[in-house]
Short mmCIF file of C-alpha atoms in Angstrom, two decimals:
data_model
loop_
_atom_site.label_atom_id
_atom_site.label_comp_id
_atom_site.label_asym_id
_atom_site.label_seq_id
_atom_site.Cartn_x
_atom_site.Cartn_y
_atom_site.Cartn_z
CA UNK A 936 -82.81 54.79 77.10
CA UNK A 937 -83.31 53.80 80.51
CA UNK A 938 -85.60 56.69 81.99
CA UNK A 939 -89.13 55.33 83.20
CA UNK A 940 -92.44 56.44 82.43
CA UNK A 941 -94.90 56.09 84.92
CA UNK A 942 -98.58 56.24 83.95
CA UNK A 943 -101.02 57.24 85.82
CA UNK A 944 -104.92 55.89 85.10
CA UNK A 945 -107.70 56.37 86.91
CA UNK A 946 -110.72 55.64 84.20
CA UNK A 947 -111.43 53.06 82.82
CA UNK A 948 -114.09 51.76 80.36
CA UNK A 949 -116.42 55.28 80.76
CA UNK A 950 -113.91 57.16 79.10
CA UNK A 951 -112.75 55.17 76.55
CA UNK A 952 -111.01 57.33 75.22
CA UNK A 953 -108.86 58.55 78.01
CA UNK A 954 -108.08 55.08 78.66
CA UNK A 955 -106.90 54.82 74.82
CA UNK A 956 -105.03 58.25 75.45
CA UNK A 957 -102.77 56.80 78.14
CA UNK A 958 -102.21 53.23 76.95
CA UNK A 959 -101.22 54.26 73.25
CA UNK A 960 -98.97 56.48 75.76
CA UNK A 961 -97.55 53.81 77.48
CA UNK A 962 -97.27 51.18 74.26
CA UNK A 963 -95.33 54.62 72.84
CA UNK A 964 -92.78 53.92 76.53
CA UNK A 965 -92.93 50.68 77.12
CA UNK A 966 -92.13 49.73 72.45
CA UNK A 967 -89.09 52.43 72.94
CA UNK A 968 -87.98 50.60 75.84
CA UNK A 969 -88.55 52.68 78.43
CA UNK A 970 -89.31 50.35 81.37
CA UNK A 971 -93.09 51.20 82.36
CA UNK A 972 -95.49 50.98 84.86
CA UNK A 973 -99.57 51.85 84.55
CA UNK A 974 -100.74 53.14 88.17
CA UNK A 975 -103.98 52.50 88.11
CA UNK A 976 -106.69 53.45 90.70
CA UNK A 977 -110.88 53.86 90.69
CA UNK A 978 -112.55 52.38 87.79
CA UNK A 979 -108.96 52.02 86.17
CA UNK A 980 -108.40 48.90 88.26
CA UNK A 981 -111.14 46.87 86.73
CA UNK A 982 -108.07 46.45 83.68
CA UNK A 983 -106.06 44.12 85.17
CA UNK A 984 -109.42 41.91 85.01
CA UNK A 985 -108.53 39.59 81.93
CA UNK A 986 -111.07 39.75 79.14
CA UNK A 987 -112.40 43.18 80.42
CA UNK A 988 -110.77 46.00 78.67
CA UNK A 989 -112.82 45.04 75.95
CA UNK A 990 -113.38 48.89 73.57
CA UNK A 991 -112.37 50.87 70.73
CA UNK A 992 -113.16 53.79 71.45
CA UNK A 993 -113.41 55.74 68.48
CA UNK A 994 -113.77 55.61 65.10
CA UNK A 995 -109.76 54.70 63.48
CA UNK A 996 -108.85 54.12 67.53
CA UNK A 997 -106.78 51.09 68.63
CA UNK A 998 -108.43 48.43 70.77
CA UNK A 999 -107.84 48.69 73.81
CA UNK A 1000 -107.72 44.08 73.80
CA UNK A 1001 -105.24 44.92 70.78
CA UNK A 1002 -103.16 47.84 73.52
CA UNK A 1003 -103.06 45.42 76.61
CA UNK A 1004 -101.33 42.66 74.39
CA UNK A 1005 -98.49 45.34 72.57
CA UNK A 1006 -98.06 46.53 76.75
CA UNK A 1007 -97.60 43.03 77.51
CA UNK A 1008 -95.87 42.85 74.34
CA UNK A 1009 -93.22 45.19 75.05
CA UNK A 1010 -92.20 44.37 78.67
CA UNK A 1011 -95.56 46.47 80.60
CA UNK A 1012 -96.45 46.46 84.21
CA UNK A 1013 -99.29 47.10 85.48
CA UNK A 1014 -99.93 48.38 89.87
CA UNK A 1015 -103.16 48.00 90.86
CA UNK A 1016 -104.57 50.40 93.59
CA UNK A 1017 -105.24 47.22 96.61
CA UNK A 1018 -107.53 49.73 97.96
CA UNK A 1019 -109.34 50.31 94.98
CA UNK A 1020 -109.45 47.06 93.76
CA UNK A 1021 -111.37 45.49 96.51
CA UNK A 1022 -113.63 48.63 97.44
CA UNK A 1023 -115.29 46.74 94.40
CA UNK A 1024 -114.89 43.60 95.57
CA UNK A 1025 -112.85 41.97 92.88
CA UNK A 1026 -111.56 38.37 92.72
CA UNK A 1027 -107.01 39.59 93.79
CA UNK A 1028 -106.57 36.39 92.56
CA UNK A 1029 -108.07 37.52 88.68
CA UNK A 1030 -105.08 39.51 87.24
CA UNK A 1031 -103.84 40.00 83.57
CA UNK A 1032 -99.93 38.09 83.91
CA UNK A 1033 -98.14 41.68 83.59
CA UNK A 1034 -100.71 43.30 86.90
CA UNK A 1035 -100.07 43.04 90.90
CA UNK A 1036 -101.74 44.42 93.37
CA UNK A 1037 -99.39 47.17 95.54
CA UNK A 1038 -99.49 51.17 96.09
CA UNK A 1039 -98.15 54.01 96.55
CA UNK A 1040 -94.61 52.88 98.25
CA UNK A 1041 -94.49 50.48 95.86
CA UNK A 1042 -95.14 52.95 93.25
CA UNK A 1043 -91.46 54.52 94.54
CA UNK A 1044 -90.11 51.52 94.80
CA UNK A 1045 -90.83 50.52 91.13
CA UNK A 1046 -89.31 54.48 90.31
CA UNK A 1047 -85.99 54.11 92.97
CA UNK A 1048 -83.84 56.56 92.36
CA UNK A 1049 -83.84 57.34 88.40
CA UNK A 1050 -85.92 59.75 86.61
CA UNK A 1051 -88.88 58.83 85.55
CA UNK A 1052 -91.43 60.58 83.42
CA UNK A 1053 -95.26 60.85 84.02
CA UNK A 1054 -98.78 61.16 83.12
CA UNK A 1055 -101.54 60.78 84.66
CA UNK A 1056 -105.03 60.52 83.55
#
């Protein structure tokens, strides 16, 4: 299966349920072998900082830490909006290993000419 998955996420821990749903979709795609990219914007850029995503959205929900670990192990990548990241004055050298700063042009470059399934949260 080579159909790529792109999940756009703009919420951070202020809406942990939305973040959890986005991660469940991303983890599912990555664990099924789809090349998967999460494009993080607005408050979601903070999720790419090591040890930031410590939350459980609801009773019975997996922790964001576990979802992030699963996503990384399945080969999932993060593309972090540099404008949003800089606006929050976050340290550029402080990203999780599967994240890089990049905007919409690198996102389109990653998608290329292949089909991509997209989700937005």
